[in-house]
XYZ file of C-alpha atoms in Angstrom:
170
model
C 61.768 7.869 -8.565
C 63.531 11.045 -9.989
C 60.623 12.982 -10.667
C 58.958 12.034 -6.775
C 62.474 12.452 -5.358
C 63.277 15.260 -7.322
C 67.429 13.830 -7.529
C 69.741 12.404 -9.651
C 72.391 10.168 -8.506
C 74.290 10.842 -11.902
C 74.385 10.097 -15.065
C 76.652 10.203 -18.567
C 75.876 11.728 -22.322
C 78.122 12.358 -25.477
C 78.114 16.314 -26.271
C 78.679 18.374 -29.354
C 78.982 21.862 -28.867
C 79.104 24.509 -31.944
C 79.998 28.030 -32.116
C 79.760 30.395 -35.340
C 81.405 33.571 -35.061
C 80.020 36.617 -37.548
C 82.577 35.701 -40.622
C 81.115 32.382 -40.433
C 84.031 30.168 -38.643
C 82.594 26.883 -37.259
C 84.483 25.729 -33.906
C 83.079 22.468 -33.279
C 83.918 20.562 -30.285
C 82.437 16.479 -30.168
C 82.480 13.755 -27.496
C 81.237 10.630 -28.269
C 78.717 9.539 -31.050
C 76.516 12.728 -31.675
C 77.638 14.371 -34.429
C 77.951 17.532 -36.825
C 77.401 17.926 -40.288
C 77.540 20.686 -42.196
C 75.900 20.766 -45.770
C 76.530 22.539 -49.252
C 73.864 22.674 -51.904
C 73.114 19.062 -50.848
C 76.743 17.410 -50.414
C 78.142 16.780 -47.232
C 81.068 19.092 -47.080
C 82.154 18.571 -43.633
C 81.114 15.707 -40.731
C 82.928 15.993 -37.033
C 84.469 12.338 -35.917
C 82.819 10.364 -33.209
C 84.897 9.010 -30.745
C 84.453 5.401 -29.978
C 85.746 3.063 -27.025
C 84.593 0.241 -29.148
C 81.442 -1.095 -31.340
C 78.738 1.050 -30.288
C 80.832 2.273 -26.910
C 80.776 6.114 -27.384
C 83.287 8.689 -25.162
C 80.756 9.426 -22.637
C 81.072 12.615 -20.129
C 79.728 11.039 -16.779
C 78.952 12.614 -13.242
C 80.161 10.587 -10.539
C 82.927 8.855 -12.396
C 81.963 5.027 -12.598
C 82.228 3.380 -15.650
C 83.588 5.781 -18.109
C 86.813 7.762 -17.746
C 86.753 10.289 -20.761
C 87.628 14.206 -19.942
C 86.257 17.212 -22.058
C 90.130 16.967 -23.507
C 88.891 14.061 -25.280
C 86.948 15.930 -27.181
C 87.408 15.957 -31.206
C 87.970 20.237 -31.920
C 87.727 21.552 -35.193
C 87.580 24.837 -37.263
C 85.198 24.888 -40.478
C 84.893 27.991 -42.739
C 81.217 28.040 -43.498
C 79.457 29.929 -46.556
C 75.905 31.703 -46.165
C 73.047 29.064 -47.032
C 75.377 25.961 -45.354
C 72.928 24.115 -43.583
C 74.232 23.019 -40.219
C 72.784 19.770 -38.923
C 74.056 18.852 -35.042
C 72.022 14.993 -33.729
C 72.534 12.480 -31.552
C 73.241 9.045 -32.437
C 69.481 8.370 -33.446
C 69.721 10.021 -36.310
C 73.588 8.663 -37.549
C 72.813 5.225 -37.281
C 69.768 5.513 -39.247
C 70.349 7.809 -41.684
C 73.888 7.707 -44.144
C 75.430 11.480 -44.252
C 74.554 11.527 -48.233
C 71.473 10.663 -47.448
C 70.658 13.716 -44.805
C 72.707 16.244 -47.168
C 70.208 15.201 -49.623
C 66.995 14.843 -47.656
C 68.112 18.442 -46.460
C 68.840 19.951 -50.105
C 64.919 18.473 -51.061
C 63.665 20.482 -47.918
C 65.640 23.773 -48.155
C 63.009 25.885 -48.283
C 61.961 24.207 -44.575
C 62.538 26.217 -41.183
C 65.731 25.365 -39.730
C 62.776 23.948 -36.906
C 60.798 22.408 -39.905
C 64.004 20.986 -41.359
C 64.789 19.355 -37.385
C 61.248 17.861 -37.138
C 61.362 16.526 -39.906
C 64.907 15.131 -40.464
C 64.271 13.382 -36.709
C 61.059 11.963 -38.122
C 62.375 10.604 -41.095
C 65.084 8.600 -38.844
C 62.104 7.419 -36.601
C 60.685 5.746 -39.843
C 63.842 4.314 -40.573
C 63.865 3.132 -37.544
C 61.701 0.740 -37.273
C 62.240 -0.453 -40.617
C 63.862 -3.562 -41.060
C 64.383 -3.984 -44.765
C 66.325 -0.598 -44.958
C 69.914 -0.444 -45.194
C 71.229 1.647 -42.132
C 74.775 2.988 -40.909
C 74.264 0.995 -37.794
C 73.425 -2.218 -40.094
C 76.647 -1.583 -41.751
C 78.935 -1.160 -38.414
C 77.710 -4.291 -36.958
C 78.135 -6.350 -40.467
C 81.720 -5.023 -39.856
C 81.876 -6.492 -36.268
C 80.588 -9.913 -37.554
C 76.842 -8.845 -36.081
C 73.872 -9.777 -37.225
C 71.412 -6.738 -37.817
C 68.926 -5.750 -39.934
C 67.783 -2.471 -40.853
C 67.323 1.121 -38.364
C 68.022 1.173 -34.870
C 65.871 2.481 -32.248
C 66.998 5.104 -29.874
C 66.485 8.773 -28.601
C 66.769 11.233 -31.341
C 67.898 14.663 -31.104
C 68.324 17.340 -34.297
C 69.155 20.545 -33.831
C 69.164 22.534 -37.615
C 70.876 25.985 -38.664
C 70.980 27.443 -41.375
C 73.883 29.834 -41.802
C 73.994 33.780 -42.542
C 77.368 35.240 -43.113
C 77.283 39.192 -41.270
C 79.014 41.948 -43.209
């Protein structure tokens, strides 16, 4: 119907936005369940909070207003002093429940010498696997356990990965 119709009648989405300025400061500005991480010869030095209603309810921007009453002010803000080499790694949700932090800082440290496009592709296709796998210990396994849910292994959903790797100007 969209595509024939060529409208949209509206819609929501979480939304992490990133800036890095020339010395390398990291503004970081996330709504919902998409996240940020940045990584440090393979450890995790820094990962933005999500913002959660509830279990699995993420802040959602939305356009008409309907269901979900969160404001850009809602928005988690912070400042991170990044180093050159830092890999920055920004995803939706797909990737987060189905891959622990640890485990991305270290799947990211194996595949350094990636494109920060190589390292996206395959990051997102390593939480695709995961996925579908139900014998696999996930993040979203773990949340639900703590919400008296039953669920094993990945979850499947969109996934979105967006990699940088960082370069300090003089």
């Amino acid at each position: 119907k969209i595509c024939l119709e060529k409208e949209v009648e509206g819609g929501s989405a979480t939304c992490c936005l990133a800036s890095l300025t020339p010395d390398g400061m990291l503004k970081v500005a996330n709504l919902g369940d998409s996240k940020l991480l940045v990584i440090r010869e393979g450890e995790c030095v820094y990962s933005s909070k999500v913002g959660l209603h509830g279990f699995n309810t993420p802040y959602q921007l939305e356009v008409p207003y309907r269901w979900v009453n969160n404001v850009v002010a809602d928005a988690q803000v912070d400042h991170v002093q990044c180093k050159a080499q830092d890999i920055i790694v920004v995803a939706s949700d797909g990737l987060y429940d189905n891959m622990f932090d640890d485990e991305i800082a270290s799947f990211c440290e194996t595949q350094k010498h990636q494109s920060p496009l190589e390292l996206a592709q395959s990051l997102k296709q390593q939480a695709l696997a995961v996925s579908a796998d139900e014998e696999k210990v996930t993040p979203f396994q773990v949340a639900c356990e703590e919400e008296n849910y039953e669920w094993n292994g990945g979850k499947e959903d969109d996934i979105t990965v967006v990699v940088a790797k960082v370069q300090i100007l003089d």
